[in-house]
Every structure is written in C-alpha cells, then in structure tokens.
Short mmCIF file of C-alpha atoms in Angstrom, two decimals:
data_model
loop_
_atom_site.label_atom_id
_atom_site.label_comp_id
_atom_site.label_asym_id
_atom_site.label_seq_id
_atom_site.Cartn_x
_atom_site.Cartn_y
_atom_site.Cartn_z
CA MET A 1 -177.99 -42.71 109.02
CA LYS A 2 -175.37 -40.46 110.49
CA ARG A 3 -173.60 -37.49 109.07
CA MET A 4 -169.84 -37.17 108.83
CA GLY A 5 -168.69 -33.69 109.68
CA GLY A 6 -166.14 -33.38 106.89
CA GLY A 7 -168.50 -34.32 104.13
CA LEU A 8 -169.80 -37.89 104.05
CA ALA A 9 -172.02 -40.14 106.11
CA MET A 10 -172.35 -43.83 106.89
CA LEU A 11 -175.29 -46.06 107.49
CA THR A 12 -177.04 -46.19 110.83
CA LEU A 13 -180.53 -47.61 111.34
CA LEU A 14 -183.05 -45.32 112.96
CA TRP A 15 -183.65 -47.15 116.20
CA THR A 16 -183.13 -45.33 119.50
CA THR A 17 -183.56 -46.42 123.08
CA ALA A 18 -186.72 -44.54 123.94
CA VAL A 19 -186.31 -43.01 127.37
CA TRP A 20 -188.61 -40.06 126.98
CA CYS A 21 -191.66 -41.41 128.85
CA ALA A 22 -192.99 -39.26 131.65
CA ALA A 23 -192.95 -39.74 135.41
CA ALA A 24 -190.22 -42.35 135.52
CA VAL A 25 -190.27 -44.61 138.60
CA PRO A 26 -187.16 -46.04 140.31
CA GLU A 27 -187.78 -49.55 138.95
CA ALA A 28 -188.14 -48.25 135.41
CA GLU A 29 -185.01 -46.13 135.78
CA ALA A 30 -183.09 -49.15 137.07
CA LEU A 31 -184.28 -51.13 134.04
CA ARG A 32 -183.15 -48.42 131.61
CA THR A 33 -179.76 -48.22 133.29
CA ALA A 34 -179.31 -52.00 133.14
CA LEU A 35 -180.12 -51.97 129.42
CA GLN A 36 -177.74 -49.09 128.71
CA GLU A 37 -174.96 -50.88 130.59
CA ARG A 38 -175.47 -54.21 128.81
CA ARG A 39 -176.76 -56.08 131.88
CA LEU A 40 -179.49 -57.98 130.04
CA LEU A 41 -180.12 -60.74 132.57
CA GLU A 42 -180.61 -58.16 135.30
CA ALA A 43 -182.86 -56.15 132.99
CA GLU A 44 -184.99 -59.22 132.31
CA GLY A 45 -185.49 -59.72 136.04
CA LEU A 46 -186.39 -56.06 136.54
CA TRP A 47 -188.85 -56.27 133.68
CA GLU A 48 -190.58 -59.31 135.17
CA ARG A 49 -190.91 -57.55 138.54
CA LEU A 50 -192.13 -54.28 137.07
CA PRO A 51 -195.86 -53.67 137.73
CA GLN A 52 -197.93 -54.21 134.60
CA GLY A 53 -199.09 -50.61 134.55
CA GLU A 54 -195.50 -49.40 134.36
CA LYS A 55 -194.48 -51.58 131.40
CA SER A 56 -194.60 -48.73 128.91
CA ALA A 57 -194.21 -49.06 125.17
CA SER A 58 -190.90 -47.20 125.31
CA LEU A 59 -189.45 -49.59 127.90
CA ARG A 60 -190.55 -52.59 125.85
CA ALA A 61 -188.92 -51.08 122.77
CA ALA A 62 -185.69 -50.57 124.72
CA LEU A 63 -185.80 -54.24 125.77
CA ALA A 64 -186.37 -55.21 122.14
CA GLU A 65 -183.24 -53.31 121.12
CA ALA A 66 -181.25 -55.17 123.77
CA TRP A 67 -182.36 -58.50 122.30
CA LEU A 68 -181.46 -57.25 118.84
CA ARG A 69 -177.99 -56.39 120.14
CA GLU A 70 -177.65 -59.96 121.45
CA GLY A 71 -178.61 -61.37 118.06
CA ASN A 72 -181.96 -62.75 119.25
CA TYR A 73 -183.85 -61.28 116.31
CA ALA A 74 -187.07 -63.24 116.83
CA ARG A 75 -187.38 -62.07 120.45
CA SER A 76 -186.65 -58.51 119.38
CA ALA A 77 -189.39 -58.63 116.74
CA GLN A 78 -191.85 -60.00 119.29
CA GLU A 79 -191.12 -57.24 121.82
CA LEU A 80 -191.39 -54.57 119.13
CA ARG A 81 -194.78 -55.90 118.00
CA GLU A 82 -196.04 -55.59 121.56
CA ALA A 83 -194.47 -52.13 121.94
CA LEU A 84 -196.31 -50.92 118.83
CA GLN A 85 -199.57 -52.40 120.08
CA ALA A 86 -199.11 -50.65 123.44
CA ALA A 87 -198.10 -47.31 121.93
CA GLY A 88 -200.72 -44.65 122.58
CA GLU A 89 -201.27 -41.12 121.34
CA GLU A 90 -198.46 -39.90 123.59
CA THR A 91 -195.94 -41.82 121.49
CA PRO A 92 -194.50 -39.46 118.84
CA PRO A 93 -195.22 -40.62 115.26
CA GLU A 94 -191.51 -40.56 114.39
CA ARG A 95 -190.84 -42.91 117.31
CA LYS A 96 -193.43 -45.37 116.05
CA LYS A 97 -191.86 -45.18 112.61
CA GLU A 98 -188.45 -46.08 114.06
CA TRP A 99 -189.90 -49.04 115.91
CA GLU A 100 -191.67 -50.22 112.76
CA GLN A 101 -188.44 -50.04 110.76
CA THR A 102 -186.54 -51.99 113.38
CA GLN A 103 -189.33 -54.56 113.66
CA VAL A 104 -189.14 -55.19 109.91
CA LEU A 105 -185.39 -55.80 110.19
CA ALA A 106 -185.83 -58.14 113.16
CA GLU A 107 -188.63 -60.06 111.38
CA LEU A 108 -186.49 -60.53 108.27
CA ALA A 109 -183.61 -61.84 110.39
CA ALA A 110 -185.76 -63.93 112.77
CA SER A 111 -184.44 -67.25 111.44
CA VAL A 112 -180.77 -66.20 111.52
CA PRO A 113 -178.70 -67.75 114.35
CA SER A 114 -177.02 -65.31 116.72
CA GLN A 115 -173.50 -64.23 115.85
CA THR A 116 -170.96 -66.34 117.74
CA ARG A 117 -167.22 -66.06 118.30
CA VAL A 118 -165.54 -69.41 117.69
CA LYS A 119 -161.90 -68.36 117.98
CA GLN A 120 -159.81 -65.49 119.28
CA GLU A 121 -156.05 -65.10 119.27
CA PRO A 122 -154.14 -61.82 119.76
CA ALA A 123 -153.16 -60.30 116.43
CA VAL A 124 -151.68 -57.17 114.87
CA VAL A 125 -153.36 -55.99 111.68
CA GLU A 126 -152.88 -53.08 109.33
CA ALA A 127 -155.59 -50.40 109.37
CA PRO A 128 -154.46 -47.49 107.17
CA ARG A 129 -156.52 -44.33 106.88
CA ASP A 130 -158.34 -43.59 103.64
CA LYS A 131 -158.66 -40.18 101.97
CA MET A 132 -161.34 -39.16 104.49
CA GLY A 133 -159.11 -40.16 107.40
CA LEU A 134 -161.15 -43.25 108.27
CA ARG A 135 -159.53 -46.54 109.24
CA ARG A 136 -159.89 -49.42 106.79
CA VAL A 137 -159.10 -52.89 108.09
CA ALA A 138 -158.69 -56.14 106.16
CA VAL A 139 -161.55 -58.52 106.95
CA GLY A 140 -161.93 -62.12 105.84
CA VAL A 141 -165.49 -62.92 104.77
CA ASN A 142 -166.18 -66.50 103.73
CA GLY A 143 -162.50 -66.81 102.89
CA VAL A 144 -162.35 -63.64 100.77
CA THR A 145 -160.39 -60.57 101.92
CA GLN A 146 -162.22 -57.25 101.96
CA ALA A 147 -161.14 -53.79 103.22
CA ALA A 148 -163.85 -52.36 105.49
CA VAL A 149 -164.30 -48.99 107.19
CA TRP A 150 -164.04 -49.31 110.99
CA ASP A 151 -167.23 -47.62 112.19
CA THR A 152 -168.41 -47.63 115.81
CA GLY A 153 -171.48 -45.65 114.72
CA ALA A 154 -172.74 -48.34 112.34
CA ASN A 155 -175.40 -50.43 114.06
CA LEU A 156 -174.72 -53.36 111.72
CA SER A 157 -171.94 -54.19 109.31
CA THR A 158 -172.78 -53.09 105.78
CA VAL A 159 -171.78 -53.98 102.21
CA THR A 160 -172.78 -52.97 98.71
CA GLU A 161 -174.72 -55.37 96.50
CA THR A 162 -171.70 -56.10 94.32
CA THR A 163 -169.57 -56.77 97.39
CA ALA A 164 -172.22 -59.07 98.89
CA THR A 165 -172.15 -61.18 95.74
CA ARG A 166 -168.36 -61.28 95.56
CA LEU A 167 -168.11 -62.33 99.24
CA GLY A 168 -170.68 -65.10 98.82
CA LEU A 169 -173.16 -63.73 101.36
CA THR A 170 -176.53 -65.45 101.71
CA ARG A 171 -179.23 -62.89 100.89
CA LEU A 172 -182.43 -62.83 102.94
CA PRO A 173 -185.79 -62.14 101.30
CA GLY A 174 -187.38 -58.73 101.76
CA THR A 175 -186.16 -55.17 102.24
CA VAL A 176 -185.92 -52.70 105.09
CA GLU A 177 -185.98 -48.89 105.08
CA VAL A 178 -183.01 -47.03 106.51
CA GLY A 179 -183.07 -43.31 107.15
CA THR A 180 -180.20 -41.06 106.18
CA SER A 181 -178.50 -37.94 107.47
CA THR A 182 -179.78 -36.08 104.41
CA GLY A 183 -183.37 -36.69 105.50
CA GLY A 184 -184.01 -39.32 102.84
CA VAL A 185 -184.82 -43.01 102.98
CA ALA A 186 -182.89 -45.84 101.33
CA GLN A 187 -184.11 -49.36 100.64
CA ALA A 188 -181.70 -52.01 101.93
CA GLY A 189 -181.53 -55.77 102.01
CA LEU A 190 -180.07 -58.17 104.56
CA ALA A 191 -177.51 -60.93 104.14
CA VAL A 192 -175.57 -63.37 106.32
CA ALA A 193 -171.89 -64.32 106.20
CA GLU A 194 -171.16 -67.84 107.35
CA GLU A 195 -167.72 -66.78 108.58
CA VAL A 196 -165.98 -63.46 109.27
CA SER A 197 -162.42 -63.10 110.56
CA VAL A 198 -160.54 -60.03 111.74
CA GLY A 199 -156.95 -60.75 112.71
CA GLY A 200 -157.04 -63.81 114.96
CA THR A 201 -160.76 -63.51 115.76
CA GLN A 202 -163.22 -65.72 113.92
CA LEU A 203 -166.99 -65.20 113.97
CA ARG A 204 -169.90 -67.15 112.55
CA SER A 205 -173.37 -66.08 111.39
CA VAL A 206 -172.68 -62.36 110.90
CA LEU A 207 -175.60 -60.21 109.74
CA PHE A 208 -175.00 -57.51 107.09
CA ILE A 209 -177.06 -54.70 105.64
CA VAL A 210 -176.84 -54.66 101.83
CA LEU A 211 -177.14 -51.38 99.91
CA PRO A 212 -177.12 -50.63 96.18
CA ASP A 213 -173.61 -49.74 95.05
CA ALA A 214 -174.62 -46.17 94.18
CA ASN A 215 -175.77 -45.51 97.74
CA LEU A 216 -172.22 -45.81 99.07
CA SER A 217 -170.52 -44.03 96.19
CA PHE A 218 -169.80 -40.30 96.37
CA PRO A 219 -168.49 -39.15 92.99
CA GLN A 220 -168.48 -35.51 94.11
CA VAL A 221 -165.36 -36.28 96.15
CA ASP A 222 -164.27 -39.46 94.34
CA TYR A 223 -164.92 -41.58 97.40
CA HIS A 224 -166.38 -45.08 97.45
CA ILE A 225 -167.18 -47.57 100.20
CA GLU A 226 -167.59 -51.29 99.62
CA ALA A 227 -167.88 -52.48 103.21
CA ILE A 228 -168.35 -51.15 106.74
CA LEU A 229 -167.49 -53.04 109.91
CA GLY A 230 -170.20 -52.28 112.48
CA PHE A 231 -171.08 -52.73 116.11
CA PRO A 232 -171.73 -56.46 116.64
CA VAL A 233 -168.44 -57.43 115.01
CA LEU A 234 -166.46 -54.67 116.73
CA GLU A 235 -167.82 -55.70 120.12
CA ALA A 236 -166.81 -59.34 119.56
CA LEU A 237 -163.16 -58.34 119.07
CA GLY A 238 -162.67 -57.47 122.75
CA THR A 239 -159.94 -54.96 123.58
CA VAL A 240 -158.52 -53.27 120.48
CA ARG A 241 -155.57 -50.89 120.69
CA PHE A 242 -155.10 -48.28 117.96
CA GLU A 243 -151.48 -47.28 117.54
CA GLU A 244 -150.34 -43.89 116.22
CA GLY A 245 -149.32 -45.42 112.90
CA THR A 246 -151.38 -47.77 110.76
CA GLN A 247 -151.51 -50.76 113.08
CA LEU A 248 -154.12 -51.94 115.52
CA ARG A 249 -153.82 -54.76 118.03
CA ILE A 250 -156.86 -57.00 118.41
CA GLY A 251 -157.56 -59.18 121.43
CA VAL A 252 -154.88 -57.57 123.59
CA GLU A 253 -154.67 -58.10 127.32
CA ASN A 254 -155.83 -54.96 129.09
CA ALA A 255 -153.67 -54.63 132.18
CA VAL A 256 -155.01 -51.18 133.11
CA GLU A 257 -158.19 -51.13 135.18
CA THR A 258 -160.33 -48.36 133.74
CA PRO A 259 -163.83 -47.40 134.93
CA ALA A 260 -166.54 -47.89 132.34
CA ASN A 261 -167.23 -44.69 130.41
CA LEU A 262 -169.51 -46.09 127.69
CA ARG A 263 -173.19 -46.93 127.72
CA PHE A 264 -175.47 -47.96 124.90
CA ASP A 265 -178.47 -46.64 123.02
CA GLY A 266 -179.58 -49.82 121.29
CA LEU A 267 -176.54 -50.69 119.17
CA THR A 268 -174.94 -47.25 119.40
CA PRO A 269 -172.16 -46.62 121.95
CA LEU A 270 -172.37 -43.39 123.95
CA LEU A 271 -169.24 -41.89 125.52
CA GLN A 272 -168.98 -39.94 128.77
CA VAL A 273 -166.86 -36.79 128.43
CA ARG A 274 -166.35 -33.53 130.31
CA LEU A 275 -166.61 -30.12 128.66
CA GLY A 276 -165.63 -27.11 130.77
CA GLY A 277 -165.97 -29.29 133.86
CA GLN A 278 -169.51 -30.40 132.92
CA GLU A 279 -170.34 -34.07 132.33
CA ARG A 280 -171.72 -34.78 128.86
CA TRP A 281 -172.63 -37.84 126.77
CA LEU A 282 -171.74 -38.05 123.08
CA LEU A 283 -172.37 -40.66 120.39
CA LEU A 284 -169.07 -42.43 119.74
CA ASP A 285 -168.78 -42.51 115.98
CA SER A 286 -165.44 -43.40 114.39
CA GLY A 287 -167.12 -43.12 110.98
CA ALA A 288 -167.85 -39.41 111.47
CA THR A 289 -165.02 -37.24 110.21
CA GLN A 290 -165.57 -34.40 112.67
CA THR A 291 -166.90 -33.97 116.20
CA GLU A 292 -170.20 -32.15 116.60
CA LEU A 293 -171.53 -30.43 119.74
CA ALA A 294 -175.09 -29.13 120.00
CA PRO A 295 -175.85 -25.80 121.73
CA GLU A 296 -177.04 -27.59 124.89
CA ALA A 297 -173.56 -29.09 125.28
CA TRP A 298 -172.37 -25.67 126.37
CA ALA A 299 -174.95 -25.13 129.14
CA GLY A 300 -173.10 -24.05 132.29
CA VAL A 301 -169.76 -23.78 130.47
CA GLU A 302 -167.84 -20.56 131.01
CA PRO A 303 -166.91 -18.68 128.99
CA ALA A 304 -169.65 -19.19 126.42
CA PRO A 305 -168.36 -20.52 123.10
CA ALA A 306 -167.52 -18.14 120.27
CA VAL A 307 -169.37 -19.52 117.25
CA VAL A 308 -167.91 -18.73 113.83
CA ASP A 309 -169.14 -19.29 110.29
CA GLY A 310 -167.54 -22.43 108.85
CA GLY A 311 -168.92 -21.99 105.34
CA GLN A 312 -170.70 -24.85 103.58
CA ALA A 313 -170.35 -28.54 104.42
CA ALA A 314 -171.40 -31.38 102.12
CA ILE A 315 -173.36 -34.00 104.05
CA GLY A 316 -173.54 -37.34 102.30
CA GLY A 317 -175.53 -40.45 102.97
CA ALA A 318 -177.22 -43.40 101.35
CA ALA A 319 -179.80 -41.06 99.81
CA GLY A 320 -177.35 -38.59 98.28
CA VAL A 321 -175.40 -35.46 99.18
CA VAL A 322 -176.73 -32.09 100.35
CA ALA A 323 -174.98 -28.83 101.25
CA VAL A 324 -175.63 -27.27 104.66
CA GLY A 325 -174.37 -24.23 106.48
CA ALA A 326 -171.65 -25.12 108.96
CA ARG A 327 -170.96 -23.20 112.17
CA GLN A 328 -167.94 -24.01 114.29
CA VAL A 329 -166.39 -23.46 117.69
CA THR A 330 -162.60 -23.35 117.65
CA ALA A 331 -160.04 -24.55 120.21
CA VAL A 332 -162.18 -27.02 122.16
CA THR A 333 -160.81 -29.29 124.90
CA LEU A 334 -162.68 -32.42 125.99
CA GLU A 335 -161.70 -34.54 128.96
CA ILE A 336 -162.14 -38.27 128.36
CA GLY A 337 -161.23 -40.73 131.09
CA GLY A 338 -158.97 -38.14 132.74
CA ARG A 339 -157.15 -37.38 129.47
CA ALA A 340 -157.25 -34.06 127.65
CA VAL A 341 -158.22 -34.14 123.97
CA HIS A 342 -157.59 -30.82 122.19
CA LEU A 343 -159.59 -30.19 119.02
CA PRO A 344 -158.83 -27.25 116.71
CA ALA A 345 -162.56 -26.96 115.84
CA VAL A 346 -165.89 -28.75 116.24
CA TYR A 347 -169.15 -28.32 114.38
CA TYR A 348 -171.79 -26.45 116.37
CA GLY A 349 -175.56 -26.70 116.39
CA ARG A 350 -176.23 -29.45 113.84
CA ASN A 351 -179.48 -31.33 114.43
CA GLN A 352 -177.86 -34.73 115.03
CA LYS A 353 -180.39 -37.40 115.97
CA GLY A 354 -179.37 -39.29 119.06
CA ALA A 355 -180.39 -40.74 122.39
CA GLU A 356 -181.98 -38.57 125.04
CA GLY A 357 -179.28 -36.92 127.12
CA THR A 358 -176.67 -36.89 124.35
CA VAL A 359 -175.45 -33.53 123.12
CA GLY A 360 -173.38 -34.40 120.06
CA VAL A 361 -171.02 -36.82 118.36
CA LEU A 362 -167.39 -37.64 119.11
CA GLY A 363 -165.91 -38.17 115.67
CA ASN A 364 -162.80 -39.53 114.05
CA ASP A 365 -160.96 -36.21 114.42
CA ALA A 366 -160.86 -36.63 118.21
CA LEU A 367 -159.63 -40.21 117.86
CA GLN A 368 -156.83 -39.07 115.55
CA VAL A 369 -155.46 -36.22 117.68
CA ALA A 370 -155.64 -38.12 120.96
CA GLY A 371 -152.83 -40.51 120.03
CA PRO A 372 -152.94 -44.23 120.90
CA TYR A 373 -156.17 -45.45 122.45
CA GLU A 374 -157.87 -48.67 123.48
CA ILE A 375 -161.53 -49.55 123.09
CA ASP A 376 -163.47 -52.51 124.44
CA LEU A 377 -167.18 -52.35 123.74
CA ARG A 378 -167.92 -55.42 125.87
CA ARG A 379 -166.29 -53.84 128.92
CA ARG A 380 -167.70 -50.42 127.98
CA VAL A 381 -164.33 -48.69 128.04
CA LEU A 382 -162.57 -46.17 125.82
CA ARG A 383 -159.13 -45.32 127.17
CA PHE A 384 -156.81 -42.72 125.69
CA CYS A 385 -153.14 -43.17 126.39
CA GLY A 386 -152.22 -39.47 126.17
CA PRO A 387 -151.29 -36.96 128.89
CA VAL A 388 -153.42 -36.62 132.02
CA ALA A 389 -155.77 -33.64 131.92
CA PRO A 390 -154.78 -30.82 134.32
#
C-alpha cells in the first residue's frame, strides 16, 4: 500500500526486491542489476552460474519477483517457496512476511496464463484529472467501458468487488493479504479479465486484485475509486505521451533517443533524479498526489533544507484513513533526464517503504508541473519535454 501525499493512498502489494544481504559479490551484484533492468534471460544465466553458496534467499526472492512481473506465476511461487526455506535468522521477520504474502498471490494465480498483447495501434484517448488531480482513462474490460486511475505505483491493476462483477471478471478462489500505508492489512481477492483494451492496444488474460467496495471509498473527502490501472497493463502500452491538456497518446513512435533512467523493484518503477547535484532514486508513483523526500535524500546537498510544519495530512488506504503530522520543504528543484522540475513543496521525512537505495517518492504533483512527458516502462524511460536544466 502506498500513501498519497495530499490525502489518499492506492493499493500496492508488499513485495520488495531484497538487496540487503551482506558481503555482496560481483556476480550477485550483476544479477541484481540485470533483474532491476528487466534483463531476465541474462539474469537466469547469471543465476545458473552463481556458486551454490552465494544463492541467497534474498536473491532467489528477487528472481521470483522478476518471474511474477513476466506473468509466470507458477515459477514465481516456486522460487518464493525455496527462498522461504533458505531464509535464516538473518532474514528480517518483516521480509519473510512480504515473501509469504507474495507467494500466496503467486500460488493463487499459478494456473492463470501470462498476460499477452494481441494488438497495438497508435491512439489518442481522453484522460481527465479527477478531484485529487489523478488521471482517469477509459478502459475496455470484456467489452465494458470503465474509468480507471492511471497508477504507476500499483503493482497490479485493481477493482472493487462490485466493479469486478459488472465487468464480468473471473474470480479466483482464495484471498491474499495486502498491507496499507496506514499500517493495516486488507483482505483481497484475485480475478482475471479475458480482454482489456486501452486505446488501440488489446491485451488478454489480465490479472486484477479485487477489494471490497468500502476499501476504496473515502467518504471523508467524498472520493471513490472503482478501478486502478497498474504496472503490467501500463508496461504493455509501450510509449505513452501525456499532453498538457486531458489527452494522452498511446503507442506513439519515440523518435528521441533517451538513456534509460528507470529500474525496477519487483513491479515498482524507480526513477533516477538529481537533487542539488546528487544522484537519487525515487519510487515513480503517479497515484501519489505529492512528492515525498526522506531526510537521507538531502545528504551532501547544500544548503541544507529548511523544514517547515505542514500541519496535518490525512493518509488513506485500503484499511482506512489516519491523520499524521506533515513536514515540508518548499521550493525544491529536481533534475530528471536533464530537465528541471520545480516543485513549490514536497513532504519531508515520511517513513515511506521502498527499495533499498530509494529516498522517497516522485508523485503526481511533479508530473503535473513538468508539462508534457513520455513514459515507456518497457524501455525504462521517463522523458520530460520541458526546458533543459541549467
């Protein structure tokens, strides 16, 4: 589960690519890098050549997440079983819990065919912003149109129970626990859509998380979510260009060669940025209303940030809404792919759970102020089309 800086939060499963193990060797580091950069065939070869004594539980769990990302749920479940068996006392209990949760999901989905793209044609679709500033795009699911929040931070696409029934999804037996930004746990189901279309792109066998309606309803702010479009679907769309208005272009030809600036923690994209000249990695989360930077993001940055009291923020998730104290840093500039992104304020010091080496979350506020941008999760590129940073 992730928190949304302005008040709400969307669903994110609690898996992370575990890279905390001690005394990393070059082969193991090369394997981690290959997994983060979506080079699965290379990672498989590195894994086979890795000495048996260096095949740690954390590396096996990272490999399991890669298979989950590819839609090979049975292989993912198998690797996670072996990771849990190999986990010793040095493995933190919360890490084991995450692996167990992900294994349950993979086991439930083991018989589901991998998602496949059967058609793609360039298309322009409307994606207006809702009252929280999040993009909602029209999605065809089994021939029924449904508005869904565009959420790069959602590991899987998600619907409410009522929506799953209306869209004719095939429910899978069993439930899985998902953690939330409020510290709670929600019980979710799984379902499969035979066909999903976004613009001119058509997909088959798309896996959804299914939550009770109340878990995605926030009466405190009169805000309701019926569907969320998550990572596997977003990746399958190829290059998507977000215009300054309400339109987005799907399946566009990307004529600009841009170096990769994304890597992956399981199903979560991580974005390379620069803050005060220092390289940093942030979770890329278009479903978060505001960018968050942890204290360690400012290490080596001069001058040190001036932190101010931002009052109370309501943090919502599938387990409810809680109020937390909010501290902020004002007038922050991030450099992303050579472009300057100026933010009037970011949240400071929140305990956002993320991959090792990440120091915060790039939220929807940054995507709004930066102007037109293109994202291609397959090519691992986020490119802003604004002015070049000085």
